[in-house]
Coordinates of C-alpha atoms in Angstrom, one line a residue:
Chain C
P341 CA -47.6 57.8 9.3
C342 CA -48.6 54.1 9.1
R343 CA -46.9 53.8 5.7
A344 CA -43.7 55.6 6.6
Q345 CA -42.7 53.6 9.8
P346 CA -42.6 50.0 8.3
K347 CA -40.4 51.5 5.4
K348 CA -37.9 52.8 7.9
K349 CA -37.7 49.5 9.7
K350 CA -37.0 47.7 6.5
K351 CA -34.2 50.1 5.5
V352 CA -32.5 50.0 8.8
D353 CA -32.8 46.2 8.9
V354 CA -31.3 45.8 5.5
K355 CA -28.5 48.2 6.3
R356 CA -27.8 46.5 9.6
E357 CA -27.8 43.1 7.9
Q358 CA -25.4 44.3 5.2
A359 CA -23.1 45.8 7.8
Q360 CA -23.1 42.5 9.6
K361 CA -22.3 40.6 6.5
D362 CA -19.4 42.9 5.7
R363 CA -17.9 42.5 9.1
M364 CA -18.1 38.7 8.8
K365 CA -16.4 38.8 5.4
K366 CA -13.6 41.0 6.8
K367 CA -13.1 38.5 9.6
I368 CA -13.0 35.6 7.2
K369 CA -10.4 37.4 5.0
K370 CA -8.2 38.1 8.0
L371 CA -8.3 34.5 9.1
E372 CA -7.4 33.3 5.6
K373 CA -4.6 35.7 5.3
A374 CA -2.9 34.5 8.4
A375 CA -0.3 31.7 7.6
P376 CA -1.5 28.1 8.1
E377 CA -0.3 26.5 11.3
M378 CA 2.4 24.0 11.1
I379 CA 1.4 20.4 11.9
P380 CA 3.4 19.4 15.0
I381 CA 5.5 16.3 14.5
E382 CA 4.9 14.3 17.7
D383 CA 8.2 12.4 17.5
F384 CA 10.3 15.5 17.9
I385 CA 8.5 16.9 21.0
T386 CA 9.6 15.0 24.2
P387 CA 6.7 15.0 26.7
L388 CA 7.5 16.9 29.8
K389 CA 7.1 13.9 32.1
Y390 CA 10.3 12.4 30.7
S391 CA 12.5 15.2 31.7
D392 CA 12.0 14.6 35.4
S393 CA 15.2 14.1 37.3
N394 CA 14.2 11.0 39.2
R395 CA 14.0 9.2 35.9
V396 CA 17.7 9.2 35.5
R397 CA 19.2 5.8 36.0
S398 CA 21.8 5.4 38.7
L399 CA 24.5 3.0 37.6
P400 CA 28.1 2.6 38.8
P401 CA 30.6 4.3 36.5
L402 CA 32.5 2.1 34.0
S403 CA 35.8 0.7 35.1
F404 CA 39.0 1.2 33.0
E405 CA 39.0 -2.5 31.9
E406 CA 35.4 -2.2 30.7
T407 CA 36.1 0.8 28.5
E408 CA 39.2 -0.9 27.1
R409 CA 37.3 -4.0 26.3
R410 CA 34.6 -2.0 24.6
V411 CA 37.1 0.0 22.4
L412 CA 38.9 -3.2 21.4
L413 CA 35.6 -4.9 20.6
M414 CA 34.5 -2.0 18.3
K415 CA 37.8 -2.3 16.4
K416 CA 37.3 -6.0 15.9
W417 CA 33.8 -5.4 14.7
C418 CA 35.0 -2.8 12.2
L419 CA 37.4 -5.3 10.7
F420 CA 34.7 -8.0 10.6
K421 CA 32.3 -5.8 8.8
Q422 CA 34.9 -4.6 6.3
K423 CA 35.7 -8.2 5.4
Q424 CA 32.1 -9.1 5.1
D425 CA 31.5 -6.1 2.9
K426 CA 34.4 -6.9 0.6
A427 CA 33.2 -10.5 0.3
E428 CA 29.8 -9.4 -0.7
W429 CA 31.2 -7.0 -3.3
K430 CA 33.3 -9.7 -4.8
A431 CA 30.4 -12.1 -5.0
I432 CA 28.3 -9.5 -6.8
Q433 CA 31.2 -8.8 -9.2
T434 CA 31.4 -12.5 -10.2
L435 CA 27.7 -12.6 -10.6
V436 CA 27.8 -9.7 -13.1
E437 CA 30.8 -11.1 -14.9
A438 CA 29.1 -14.5 -15.3
Q439 CA 26.0 -12.9 -16.7
Q440 CA 28.0 -10.8 -19.2
E441 CA 29.9 -13.8 -20.4
A442 CA 26.6 -15.7 -20.9
L443 CA 25.1 -12.8 -22.9
K444 CA 28.3 -12.5 -25.0
E445 CA 28.1 -16.2 -25.9
L446 CA 24.4 -15.9 -26.7
R447 CA 25.0 -13.0 -29.0
L448 CA 27.5 -15.1 -30.9
E449 CA 24.8 -17.7 -31.3
S450 CA 21.8 -15.8 -32.4
E451 CA 21.0 -12.1 -32.5
E452 CA 17.2 -12.5 -31.9
L453 CA 17.6 -14.6 -28.9
Y454 CA 20.0 -12.1 -27.5
Q455 CA 17.5 -9.3 -28.1
A456 CA 14.8 -11.3 -26.4
A457 CA 17.2 -11.8 -23.4
I458 CA 18.1 -8.2 -22.8
R459 CA 14.6 -7.0 -22.9
R460 CA 13.2 -5.7 -19.6
D461 CA 11.1 -8.0 -17.5
E462 CA 8.0 -6.1 -16.5
G463 CA 6.7 -8.6 -14.0
L464 CA 9.9 -8.7 -11.9
F465 CA 9.5 -5.4 -10.0
P466 CA 8.0 -4.6 -7.5
F467 CA 9.5 -7.7 -5.9
E468 CA 8.0 -8.6 -2.5
R469 CA 9.2 -11.3 -0.1
D470 CA 8.5 -12.0 3.6
G471 CA 11.8 -12.0 5.4
P472 CA 13.2 -15.1 7.3
N473 CA 11.9 -15.5 10.9
Y474 CA 13.7 -16.9 13.9
T475 CA 11.7 -20.1 14.0
P476 CA 9.8 -21.9 11.2
P477 CA 6.0 -21.6 11.3
L478 CA 4.3 -23.9 13.8
P479 CA 1.7 -26.0 12.0
G480 CA -1.8 -25.7 13.6
Y481 CA -1.0 -22.7 15.8
D482 CA -4.0 -20.6 16.8
P483 CA -2.9 -17.0 17.5
P484 CA -4.7 -15.2 20.4
E485 CA -7.7 -13.1 19.5
G486 CA -7.5 -9.3 19.8
K487 CA -8.4 -6.1 18.1
C488 CA -6.0 -3.3 17.1
I489 CA -7.4 0.2 17.8
D490 CA -5.4 3.0 16.1
I491 CA -5.1 6.1 18.3
T492 CA -2.8 8.2 16.2
K493 CA -3.9 11.9 16.1
V494 CA -4.6 13.2 12.6
Y495 CA -4.0 16.9 12.1
T496 CA -5.7 18.9 9.3
Q497 CA -4.3 22.3 8.2
Chain X
T1266 CA 23.8 -13.1 -40.9
A1267 CA 21.8 -15.6 -38.9
A1268 CA 21.5 -17.9 -41.9
A1269 CA 24.6 -20.0 -41.3
P1270 CA 23.7 -22.8 -38.9
R1271 CA 26.0 -22.8 -35.8
P1272 CA 27.5 -26.0 -34.7
W1273 CA 26.5 -25.5 -31.1
R1274 CA 23.3 -27.0 -29.7
L1275 CA 21.5 -24.8 -27.2
F1276 CA 20.0 -25.9 -23.9
G1277 CA 18.1 -23.9 -21.3
A1278 CA 18.6 -24.9 -17.7
M1279 CA 16.7 -23.7 -14.7
C1280 CA 18.3 -23.2 -11.2
L1281 CA 15.3 -23.3 -8.8
V1282 CA 16.2 -21.8 -5.5
R1283 CA 14.3 -22.3 -2.2
L1284 CA 15.1 -19.2 -0.2
P1285 CA 15.9 -19.6 3.6
R1286 CA 12.9 -19.6 6.0
I1287 CA 14.8 -18.9 9.2
T1288 CA 17.7 -16.6 10.1
Q1289 CA 21.2 -17.8 10.1
P1290 CA 22.9 -18.2 13.5
L1291 CA 25.0 -15.1 14.5
E1292 CA 28.7 -15.2 14.4
K1293 CA 30.7 -14.8 17.6
E1294 CA 31.6 -11.1 16.9
E1295 CA 28.0 -10.4 16.0
E1296 CA 26.8 -11.8 19.3
E1297 CA 29.4 -9.8 21.3
I1298 CA 28.5 -6.6 19.6
A1299 CA 24.8 -7.3 20.1
A1300 CA 25.3 -7.7 23.8
L1301 CA 27.5 -4.5 24.0
M1302 CA 24.9 -2.5 22.1
G1303 CA 22.2 -3.7 24.5
Q1304 CA 24.3 -2.6 27.5
I1305 CA 25.0 0.8 26.0
E1306 CA 21.3 1.3 25.3
L1307 CA 20.5 0.4 28.9
E1308 CA 23.0 2.8 30.3
K1309 CA 21.9 5.7 28.2
S1310 CA 18.2 5.2 28.8
H1311 CA 15.9 6.7 31.5
Y1312 CA 13.5 4.7 33.7
S1313 CA 10.2 3.7 32.1
D1314 CA 6.8 4.0 33.8
H1315 CA 6.8 0.3 34.6
E1316 CA 10.2 0.5 36.3
I1317 CA 9.3 3.5 38.3
R1318 CA 6.2 1.7 39.5
K1319 CA 8.3 -1.3 40.5
L1320 CA 10.7 0.9 42.4
Q1321 CA 8.0 2.7 44.3
E1322 CA 6.3 -0.6 45.2
E1323 CA 9.6 -2.0 46.5
E1324 CA 10.0 1.2 48.6
Q1325 CA 6.5 0.8 50.0
L1326 CA 7.1 -2.9 50.9
R1327 CA 10.4 -2.1 52.6
R1328 CA 8.8 0.8 54.6
R1329 CA 5.9 -1.4 55.6
K1330 CA 8.2 -4.1 56.9
E1331 CA 10.4 -1.7 58.8
S1332 CA 7.4 0.1 60.5
A1333 CA 6.0 -3.3 61.6
Y1334 CA 2.9 -3.7 59.5
E1335 CA 1.0 -0.4 59.9
D1336 CA -1.5 -1.0 57.1
E1337 CA -4.2 1.5 57.7
D1338 CA -4.1 2.5 54.1
E1339 CA -4.9 -0.8 52.4
A1340 CA -8.0 -2.7 53.5
P1341 CA -6.9 -6.3 54.1
G1342 CA -9.6 -7.6 51.7
K1343 CA -8.2 -5.6 48.7
T1344 CA -5.6 -7.3 46.6
V1345 CA -3.1 -5.0 45.0
I1346 CA -1.4 -6.2 41.8
M1347 CA 2.3 -5.4 42.0
A1348 CA 4.5 -4.8 39.0
Q1349 CA 6.6 -7.8 40.0
D1350 CA 3.5 -10.0 39.8
L1351 CA 2.8 -8.8 36.3
E1352 CA 6.3 -9.6 35.3
D1353 CA 6.1 -13.1 36.7
K1354 CA 2.8 -13.7 34.9
W1355 CA 4.3 -12.7 31.6
E1356 CA 7.3 -14.9 32.2
Q1357 CA 5.0 -17.9 32.9
K1358 CA 3.1 -17.2 29.7
L1359 CA 6.3 -17.1 27.6
L1360 CA 7.5 -20.4 29.1
Q1361 CA 4.3 -22.1 28.2
F1362 CA 4.7 -21.3 24.5
E1363 CA 6.7 -23.8 22.5
A1364 CA 8.1 -22.6 19.1
A1365 CA 8.8 -25.0 16.2
P1366 CA 12.3 -26.4 16.2
R1367 CA 14.9 -24.7 14.0
I1368 CA 16.6 -28.0 13.2
T1369 CA 13.9 -30.2 11.6
D1370 CA 13.6 -34.0 11.4
A1371 CA 14.7 -33.9 7.8
D1372 CA 18.0 -32.4 9.0
K1373 CA 18.6 -35.2 11.5
N1374 CA 17.9 -37.9 8.9
N1375 CA 19.8 -36.0 6.2
N1376 CA 16.9 -36.6 3.9
R1377 CA 18.1 -34.7 0.8
T1378 CA 14.9 -35.0 -1.1
S1379 CA 12.9 -33.0 1.4
L1380 CA 12.4 -29.3 1.3
N1381 CA 12.4 -28.9 5.1
R1382 CA 16.1 -29.4 5.5
K1383 CA 18.5 -26.6 6.2
L1384 CA 15.9 -24.0 6.7
D1385 CA 18.5 -21.2 7.1
S1386 CA 20.2 -21.6 3.7
N1387 CA 19.4 -21.7 0.0
L1388 CA 18.4 -25.1 -1.5
M1389 CA 18.9 -25.8 -5.2
L1390 CA 17.1 -28.4 -7.3
L1391 CA 19.2 -31.2 -8.9
V1392 CA 17.8 -33.9 -11.2
K1393 CA 19.4 -37.0 -12.7
Q1394 CA 19.4 -36.8 -16.5
K1395 CA 20.8 -38.9 -19.2
I1396 CA 23.3 -37.1 -21.4
G1397 CA 24.6 -39.2 -24.3
N1398 CA 25.0 -42.5 -22.6
Q1399 CA 25.8 -41.2 -19.1
E1400 CA 23.4 -40.6 -16.2
L1401 CA 24.5 -37.3 -14.5
W1402 CA 23.2 -35.1 -11.8
L1403 CA 22.4 -31.7 -13.3
L1404 CA 20.3 -28.6 -13.0
P1405 CA 17.1 -29.5 -14.9
Q1406 CA 17.8 -28.7 -18.6
V1407 CA 16.0 -29.2 -21.9
E1408 CA 17.0 -28.6 -25.5
W1409 CA 16.0 -25.3 -27.1
R1410 CA 13.3 -25.4 -29.8
P1411 CA 13.3 -22.8 -32.6
G1412 CA 10.6 -20.2 -32.1
E1413 CA 10.9 -19.8 -28.3
T1414 CA 13.0 -17.6 -26.2
L1415 CA 15.6 -19.2 -23.9
R1416 CA 13.6 -18.2 -20.8
S1417 CA 10.6 -20.2 -22.0
T1418 CA 13.0 -23.1 -22.6
A1419 CA 14.1 -22.9 -19.0
E1420 CA 10.4 -22.7 -17.9
R1421 CA 9.7 -25.8 -20.0
A1422 CA 12.6 -27.6 -18.3
M1423 CA 11.1 -26.7 -14.9
A1424 CA 7.7 -27.9 -16.0
T1425 CA 9.1 -31.2 -17.4
F1426 CA 10.6 -32.2 -14.1
L1427 CA 8.2 -30.7 -11.6
G1428 CA 4.9 -30.5 -13.4
D1429 CA 2.8 -27.4 -14.3
H1430 CA 1.7 -26.3 -10.8
I1431 CA 5.0 -24.7 -9.7
Q1432 CA 4.9 -21.1 -8.6
A1433 CA 8.4 -19.7 -9.2
K1434 CA 9.5 -16.2 -9.8
I1435 CA 12.1 -16.1 -12.6
L1436 CA 14.6 -13.3 -12.2
G1437 CA 14.6 -11.6 -15.5
N1438 CA 14.9 -12.5 -19.2
A1439 CA 18.7 -12.8 -19.3
P1440 CA 20.7 -15.9 -18.6
Y1441 CA 22.8 -15.9 -15.4
G1442 CA 25.6 -18.2 -16.6
I1443 CA 26.7 -20.5 -19.4
Y1444 CA 28.4 -23.9 -19.6
K1445 CA 30.0 -24.8 -22.9
Y1446 CA 31.2 -28.2 -23.7
K1447 CA 32.3 -30.1 -26.8
F1448 CA 31.0 -33.5 -27.5
P1449 CA 33.4 -36.4 -27.3
R1450 CA 35.2 -37.1 -30.7
A1451 CA 33.0 -40.1 -31.4
I1452 CA 29.8 -38.1 -31.8
R1453 CA 31.3 -34.8 -33.0
T1454 CA 30.4 -33.8 -36.6
E1455 CA 30.8 -30.7 -38.7
D1456 CA 27.4 -29.4 -37.6
N1457 CA 27.4 -30.7 -34.1
V1458 CA 30.5 -29.6 -32.3
G1459 CA 29.2 -29.2 -28.8
A1460 CA 26.5 -27.7 -26.6
K1461 CA 25.9 -24.5 -24.7
V1462 CA 23.8 -24.7 -21.6
F1463 CA 22.4 -21.3 -20.5
F1464 CA 21.4 -21.1 -16.8
F1465 CA 18.4 -19.1 -15.5
K1466 CA 17.6 -18.5 -11.9
A1467 CA 14.2 -18.6 -10.2
F1468 CA 12.9 -18.3 -6.6
L1469 CA 10.5 -20.9 -5.4
Q1470 CA 7.3 -19.2 -4.2
S1471 CA 5.1 -22.0 -3.0
S1472 CA 6.4 -24.1 -0.1
D1473 CA 4.2 -27.1 -0.9
L1474 CA 5.3 -29.4 -3.6
S1475 CA 3.0 -32.3 -3.0
Q1476 CA 1.2 -31.7 -6.3
A1477 CA 4.4 -31.9 -8.2
E1478 CA 4.8 -35.0 -10.3
L1479 CA 8.4 -35.8 -10.0
K1480 CA 9.4 -38.4 -12.5
E1481 CA 13.1 -38.7 -12.1
D1482 CA 15.4 -38.7 -9.1
Y1483 CA 15.7 -35.3 -7.6
L1484 CA 17.6 -33.7 -4.8
W1485 CA 17.5 -30.3 -2.9
V1486 CA 21.0 -29.4 -2.0
T1487 CA 22.8 -26.4 -0.5
K1488 CA 25.7 -24.6 -2.3
D1489 CA 28.4 -26.5 -0.3
E1490 CA 26.8 -29.9 -1.1
L1491 CA 26.7 -29.2 -4.8
G1492 CA 30.3 -30.4 -5.0
D1493 CA 29.2 -33.9 -4.1
Y1494 CA 27.1 -34.3 -7.2
L1495 CA 28.3 -32.0 -10.0
K1496 CA 31.3 -32.4 -12.1
S1497 CA 34.1 -29.9 -11.5
E1498 CA 33.9 -27.9 -14.7
Y1499 CA 30.1 -27.7 -14.5
L1500 CA 30.4 -26.9 -10.8
K1501 CA 32.8 -24.0 -11.4
K1502 CA 30.4 -22.3 -13.8
V1503 CA 27.4 -22.9 -11.6
N1504 CA 29.1 -21.6 -8.4
R1505 CA 29.8 -18.2 -10.1
F1506 CA 26.1 -17.2 -10.1
L1507 CA 25.1 -18.7 -6.8
L1508 CA 25.2 -16.4 -3.8
D1509 CA 25.5 -18.1 -0.4

């Protein structure tokens, strides 16, 4: 009697534990089989507070002269941009032609110099440059102190 | 077939360009379009939080004035910061800041040796060199020595006139242009008909040239001013590879 009872407890425990483990494994498999959730792109979802109707601006409607002026201005702009683009194209063409002429003359001079000239320049790219600003840098300017805390949300799949 | 010596002497010249530091002023059409785009953006937009707050506070002020100062809500000791006050504060702060002028002193004096002139356009280096028996303004050039590539000739030309501590990014191994000329009949021989000058282009990286030991006369000029100094044939060839 004393020997039999502890044995039963052990078997039942072991069986119960095994059953529990199997259930857990099945749940894990089910979760893994489900497709991973898409990471939401925050830029494409407009927050609901911006679709309120009292947010809409109330401005007087445009007059006929105003619309006419705008249309004519856009047409002038079109022409301006086209001329600018053509001028840029032409400038690039002359640049390329001048270089081709120089290389042709160099080839006539000496073949090895020509080969050295048409070799690729590894150090040229990536080419980085700080763009021009509106005003030149102020000498001795002390920018105000501050710390930048990044609050972007990072999603993991 | 490189055995026969050619009658042309080779020179490598370097066109050192200082890129613009500030933006060019907008054309009239560009300004008009910028204003129009701003207007359209304003019309298509909705009110922002700051604007709504301003409108609500104006409403409150108006209501308070009409109902003859019934201010049980606000304790008289508490000061409320209005959106309009914030805007005034920001405006004051902006007015206190003074940016550096776009037109520098060097512009006003027309000091062509300074690098601070014409900050919105490209500046090219010109040096006075002695060719034959003439003193001419040219892009710095130096004769090619056998055993070096033309690019290293151009680098040597830059180092000769500006010293070794120049940081310039040379754009590629290939020359950008060529100027061919024949020597005057007095010096011309069978082996020495004329010279070919190959131009290379480089961008100046460091803005501080105080360490440069400039031996000869030098000038930094824009593309339009090049015509004042260079001869017409030379100028024509140089203008082909210089973008404005």
